[in-house]
Coordinates of C-alpha atoms in Angstrom, one line a residue:
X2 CA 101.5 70.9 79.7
X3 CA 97.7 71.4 79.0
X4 CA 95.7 73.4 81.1
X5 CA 91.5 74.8 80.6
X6 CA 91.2 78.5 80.6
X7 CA 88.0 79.2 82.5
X8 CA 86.2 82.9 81.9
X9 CA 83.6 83.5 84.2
X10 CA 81.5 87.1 83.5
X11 CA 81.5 87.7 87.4
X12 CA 83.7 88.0 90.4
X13 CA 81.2 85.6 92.4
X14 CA 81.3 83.4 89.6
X15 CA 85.0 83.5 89.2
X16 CA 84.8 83.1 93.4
X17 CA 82.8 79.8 92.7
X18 CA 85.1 78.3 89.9
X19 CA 88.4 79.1 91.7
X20 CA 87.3 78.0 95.4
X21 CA 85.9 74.5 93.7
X22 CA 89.4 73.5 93.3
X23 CA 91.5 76.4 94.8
X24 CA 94.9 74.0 95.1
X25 CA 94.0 72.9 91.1
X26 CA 93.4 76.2 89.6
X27 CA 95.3 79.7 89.4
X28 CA 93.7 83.4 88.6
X29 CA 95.1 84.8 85.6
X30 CA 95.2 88.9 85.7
X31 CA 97.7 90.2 83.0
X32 CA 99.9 87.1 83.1
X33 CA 103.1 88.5 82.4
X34 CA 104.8 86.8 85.4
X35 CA 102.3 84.1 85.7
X36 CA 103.4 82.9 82.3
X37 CA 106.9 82.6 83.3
X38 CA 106.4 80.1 86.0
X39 CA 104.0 78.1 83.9
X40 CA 107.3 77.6 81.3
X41 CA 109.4 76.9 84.4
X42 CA 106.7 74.0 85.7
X43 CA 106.8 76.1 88.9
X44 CA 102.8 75.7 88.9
X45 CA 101.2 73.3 87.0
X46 CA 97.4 74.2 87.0
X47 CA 94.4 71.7 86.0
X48 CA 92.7 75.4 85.2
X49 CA 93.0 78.7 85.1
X50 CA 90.2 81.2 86.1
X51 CA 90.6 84.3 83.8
X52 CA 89.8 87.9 84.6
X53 CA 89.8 89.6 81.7
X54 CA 85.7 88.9 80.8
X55 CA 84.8 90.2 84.7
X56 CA 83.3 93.6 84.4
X57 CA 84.0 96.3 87.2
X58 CA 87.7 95.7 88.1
X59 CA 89.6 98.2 86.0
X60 CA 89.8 102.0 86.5
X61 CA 90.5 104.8 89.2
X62 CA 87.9 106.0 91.1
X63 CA 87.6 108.8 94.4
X64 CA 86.7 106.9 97.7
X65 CA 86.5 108.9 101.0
X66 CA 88.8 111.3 100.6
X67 CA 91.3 108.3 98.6
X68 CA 91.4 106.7 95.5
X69 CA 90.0 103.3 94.5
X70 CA 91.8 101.4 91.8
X71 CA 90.4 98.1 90.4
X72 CA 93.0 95.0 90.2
X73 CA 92.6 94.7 86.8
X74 CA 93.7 98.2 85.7
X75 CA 96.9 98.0 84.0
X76 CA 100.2 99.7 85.3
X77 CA 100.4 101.9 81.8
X78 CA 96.7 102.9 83.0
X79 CA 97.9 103.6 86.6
X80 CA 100.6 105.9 85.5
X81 CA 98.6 107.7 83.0
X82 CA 95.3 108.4 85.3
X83 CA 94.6 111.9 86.2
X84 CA 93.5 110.9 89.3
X85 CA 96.6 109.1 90.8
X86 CA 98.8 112.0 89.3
X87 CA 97.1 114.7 90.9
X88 CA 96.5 112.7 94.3
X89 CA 98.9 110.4 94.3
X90 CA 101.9 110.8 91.9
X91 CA 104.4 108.9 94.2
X92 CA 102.6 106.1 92.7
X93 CA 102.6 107.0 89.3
X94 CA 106.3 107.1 89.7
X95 CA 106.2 103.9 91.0
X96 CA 104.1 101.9 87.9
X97 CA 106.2 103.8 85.6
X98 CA 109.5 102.3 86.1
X99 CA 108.0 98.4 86.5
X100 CA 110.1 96.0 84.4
X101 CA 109.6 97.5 80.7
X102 CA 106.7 99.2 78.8
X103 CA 105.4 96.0 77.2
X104 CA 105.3 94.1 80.7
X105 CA 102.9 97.4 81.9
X106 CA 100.9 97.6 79.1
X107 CA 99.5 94.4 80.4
X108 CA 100.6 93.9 83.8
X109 CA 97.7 94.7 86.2
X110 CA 98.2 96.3 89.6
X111 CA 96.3 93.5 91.6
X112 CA 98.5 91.0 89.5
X113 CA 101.4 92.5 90.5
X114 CA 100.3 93.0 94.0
X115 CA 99.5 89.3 94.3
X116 CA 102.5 87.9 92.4
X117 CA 104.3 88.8 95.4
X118 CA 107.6 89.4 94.1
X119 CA 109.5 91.2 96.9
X120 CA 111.9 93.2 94.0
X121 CA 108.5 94.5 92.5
X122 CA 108.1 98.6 93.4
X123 CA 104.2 99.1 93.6
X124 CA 104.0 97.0 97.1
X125 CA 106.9 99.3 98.9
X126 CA 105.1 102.7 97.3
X127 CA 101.3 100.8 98.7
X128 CA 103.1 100.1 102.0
X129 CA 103.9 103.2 103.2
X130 CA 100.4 104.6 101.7
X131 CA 98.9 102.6 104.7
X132 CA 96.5 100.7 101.6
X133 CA 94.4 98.2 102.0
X134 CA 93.6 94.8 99.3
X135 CA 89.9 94.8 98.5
X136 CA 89.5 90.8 98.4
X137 CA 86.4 88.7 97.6
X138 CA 86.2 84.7 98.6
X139 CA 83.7 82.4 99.6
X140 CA 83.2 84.0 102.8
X141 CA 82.4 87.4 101.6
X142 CA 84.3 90.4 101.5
X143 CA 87.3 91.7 103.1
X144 CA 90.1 94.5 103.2
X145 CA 93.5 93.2 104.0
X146 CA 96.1 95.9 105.0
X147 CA 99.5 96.1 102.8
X148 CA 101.2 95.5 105.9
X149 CA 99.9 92.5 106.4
X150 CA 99.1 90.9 102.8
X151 CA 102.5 89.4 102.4
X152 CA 103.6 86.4 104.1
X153 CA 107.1 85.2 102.1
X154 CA 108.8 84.9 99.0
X155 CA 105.7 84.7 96.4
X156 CA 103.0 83.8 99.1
X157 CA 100.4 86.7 100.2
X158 CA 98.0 85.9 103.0
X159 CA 94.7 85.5 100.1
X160 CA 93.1 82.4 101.8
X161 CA 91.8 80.0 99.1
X162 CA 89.2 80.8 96.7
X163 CA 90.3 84.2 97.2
X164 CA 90.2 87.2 94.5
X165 CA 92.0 90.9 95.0
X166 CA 89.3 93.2 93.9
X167 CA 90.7 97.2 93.9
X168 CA 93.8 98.3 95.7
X169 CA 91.9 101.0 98.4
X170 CA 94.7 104.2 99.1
X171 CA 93.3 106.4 102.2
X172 CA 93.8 109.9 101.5
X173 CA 96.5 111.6 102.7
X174 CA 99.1 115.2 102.0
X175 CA 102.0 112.7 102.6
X176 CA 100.5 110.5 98.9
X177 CA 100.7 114.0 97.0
X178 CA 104.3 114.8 97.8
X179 CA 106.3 111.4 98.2
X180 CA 109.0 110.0 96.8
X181 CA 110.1 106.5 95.0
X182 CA 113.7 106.1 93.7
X183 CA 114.9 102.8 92.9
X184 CA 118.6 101.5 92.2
X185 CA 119.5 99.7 89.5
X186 CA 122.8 96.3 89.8
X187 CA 122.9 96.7 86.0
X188 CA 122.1 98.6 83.2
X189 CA 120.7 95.1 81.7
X190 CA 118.0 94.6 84.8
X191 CA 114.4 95.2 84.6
X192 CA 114.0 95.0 87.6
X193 CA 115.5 97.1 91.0
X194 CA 117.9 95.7 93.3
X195 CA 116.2 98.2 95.6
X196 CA 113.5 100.8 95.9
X197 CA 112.9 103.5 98.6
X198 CA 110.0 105.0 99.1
X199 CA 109.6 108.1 101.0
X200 CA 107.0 110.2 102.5
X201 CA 107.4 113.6 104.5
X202 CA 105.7 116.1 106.1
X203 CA 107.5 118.8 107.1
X204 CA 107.5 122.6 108.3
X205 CA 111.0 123.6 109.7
X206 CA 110.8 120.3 111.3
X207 CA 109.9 117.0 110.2
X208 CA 106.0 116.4 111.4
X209 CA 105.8 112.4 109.9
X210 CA 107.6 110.1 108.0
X211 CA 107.4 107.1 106.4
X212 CA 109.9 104.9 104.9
X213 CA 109.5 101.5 102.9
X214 CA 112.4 99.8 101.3
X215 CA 111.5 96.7 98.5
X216 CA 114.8 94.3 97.2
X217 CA 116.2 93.7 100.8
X218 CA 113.9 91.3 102.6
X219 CA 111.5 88.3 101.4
X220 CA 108.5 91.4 101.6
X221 CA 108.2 94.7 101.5
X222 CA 109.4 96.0 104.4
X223 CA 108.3 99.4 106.7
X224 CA 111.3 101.3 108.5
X225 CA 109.7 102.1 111.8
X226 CA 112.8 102.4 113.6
X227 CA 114.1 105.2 111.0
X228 CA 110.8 107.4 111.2
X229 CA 110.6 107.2 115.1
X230 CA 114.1 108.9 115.0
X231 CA 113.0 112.0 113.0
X232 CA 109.6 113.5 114.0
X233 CA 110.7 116.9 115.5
X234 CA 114.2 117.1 114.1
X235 CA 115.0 120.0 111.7
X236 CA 114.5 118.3 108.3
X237 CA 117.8 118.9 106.4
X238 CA 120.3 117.1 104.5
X239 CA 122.1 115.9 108.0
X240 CA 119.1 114.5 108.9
X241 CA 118.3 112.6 106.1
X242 CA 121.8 111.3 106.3
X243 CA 121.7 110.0 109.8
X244 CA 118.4 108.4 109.0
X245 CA 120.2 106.5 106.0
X246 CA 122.8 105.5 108.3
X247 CA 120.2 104.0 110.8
X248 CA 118.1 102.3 108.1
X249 CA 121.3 100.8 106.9
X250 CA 122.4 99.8 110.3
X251 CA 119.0 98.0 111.0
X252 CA 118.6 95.8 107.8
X253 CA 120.1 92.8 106.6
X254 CA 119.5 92.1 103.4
X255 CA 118.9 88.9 101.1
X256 CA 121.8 88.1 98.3
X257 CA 120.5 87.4 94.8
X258 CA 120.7 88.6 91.4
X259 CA 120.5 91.7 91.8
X260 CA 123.1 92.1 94.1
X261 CA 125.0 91.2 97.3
X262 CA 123.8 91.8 100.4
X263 CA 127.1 94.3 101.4
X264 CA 126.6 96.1 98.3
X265 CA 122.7 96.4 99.1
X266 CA 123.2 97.4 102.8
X267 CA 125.5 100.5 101.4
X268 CA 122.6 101.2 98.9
X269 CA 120.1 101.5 101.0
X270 CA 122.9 104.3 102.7
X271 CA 122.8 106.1 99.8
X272 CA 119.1 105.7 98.4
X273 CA 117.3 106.3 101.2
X274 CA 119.4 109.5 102.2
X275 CA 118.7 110.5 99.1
X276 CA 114.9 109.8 98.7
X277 CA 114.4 111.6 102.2
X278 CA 115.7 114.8 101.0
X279 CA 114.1 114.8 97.9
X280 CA 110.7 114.1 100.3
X281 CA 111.7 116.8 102.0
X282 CA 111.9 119.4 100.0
X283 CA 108.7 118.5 97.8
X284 CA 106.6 118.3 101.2
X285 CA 108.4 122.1 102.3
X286 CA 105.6 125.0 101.6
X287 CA 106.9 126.5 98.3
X288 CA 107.8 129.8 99.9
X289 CA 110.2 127.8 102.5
X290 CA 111.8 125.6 99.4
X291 CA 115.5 125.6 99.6

């Protein structure tokens, strides 16, 4: 298969070259997946539009109270930054623990974000942050909730000519004291058969919480049903356990590789119990910490 690789030196221009022949061309970030299904014949591009020579869309920067992060800053990048450590380490968790260290030393956030793989762990972790893709196209500019970027297996809802720009995360005490824990089929994966992510706020109660599971469904997927249940409730081990048993009640998950759906229904049990007390505790006040 022969293919051009097209390097524009701006994100208009790379707008431009990629909306001339959007169903004829793919965007190329870190290309660790995107080189997979180009062996597989899964797409089978006249062009690709590379990112790499685009200046401005790496690195972490404050915005209102948030973070910024460009779509072109590697995972290893994500992890190591200050920034996201101090204000958001639930996701420095997160982009630690993606595939294996040579896939995130060049693995980008915004590729990963846009590969739309539903066993990847940044999207659950950007879910319940409430974060918004920064996207520019031929119409202009436009910010695209988390919660409503994904569409199906592989398919996000970028409209053609289409670029992810930064990854915007609003500020928030729940970012600085969250959780991710994933689950592993086998010791041989790269990959989880599920991840939790949990935020908390809590006194002797729980004040908020947010749940977001990724592995079980064909997207990322926000347990509303579960936090309803436990603002107001004392936030303890038997809480977190009933709220496991509800989120594992209300899901039905997908079979594939990396597991069964009856074995990942009695996962989630167990990993999301088990993320919501550890949420717990790190949001207590460290005088209250049990």
């Amino acid at each position: 298969m022969r293919f051009d690789v097209l390097e524009p030196r701006s994100v208009q221009e790379a707008v431009d070259l990629l909306a001339a022949r959007p169903e004829e061309r793919r965007v190329v970030a870190g290309g660790t997946a995107l080189i997979v299904f180009l062996k597989e014949r899964a797409y089978t591009p006249e062009a690709l539009v590379s990112l790499h020579r685009v200046p401005g869309l790496s690195g972490v920067e404050p915005e209102d109270g948030g973070l910024r992060i460009g779509a072109m800053t590697r995972l290893a990048d994500v992890h190591r930054d200050a920034r996201v450590r101090a204000e958001c380490p639930v996701l420095a968790e997160a982009t630690r623990v993606v595939a294996n260290a040579r896939i995130r030393a060049v693995a980008t956030l915004g590729g990963n974000l846009c590969h739309a793989d539903y066993h990847s762990d940044p999207p659950g972790v950007l879910l319940a942050l409430g974060a918004r893709v920064q996207v520019r196209g031929p119409a202009g500019e436009r910010d695209i909730p988390i919660a409503e970027f994904y569409r199906d297996f592989y398919e996000t809802s970028l409209r053609p000519g289409e670029i992810a720009v930064a990854i915007r995360i609003p500020g928030s005490p729940l970012a600085r004291t969250g959780v991710y824990q994933r689950h592993m089929y086998s010791a041989r994966d790269d990959w989880p058969c599920l991840g939790v992510t949990a935020l908390a706020e809590v006194d002797e109660t729980c004040r908020t919480l947010r749940l977001a599971l990724a592995g079980v469904a064909n997207r990322p997927l926000r347990l509303t049903w579960v936090e309803e249940q436990a603002v107001g409730r004392r936030a303890d081990a038997a809480l977190a356990a009933a709220l496991a048993d509800l989120a594992a009640e209300g899901v039905d998950p997908i079979s594939d590789l990396k597991g069964p759906d009856w074995y990942k229904k009695e996962m989630v049990r167990v990993c999301v119990a088990e993320a919501i007390e550890r949420a717990f505790e790190r949001a207590r006040p460290a005088g209250r910490r049990e």
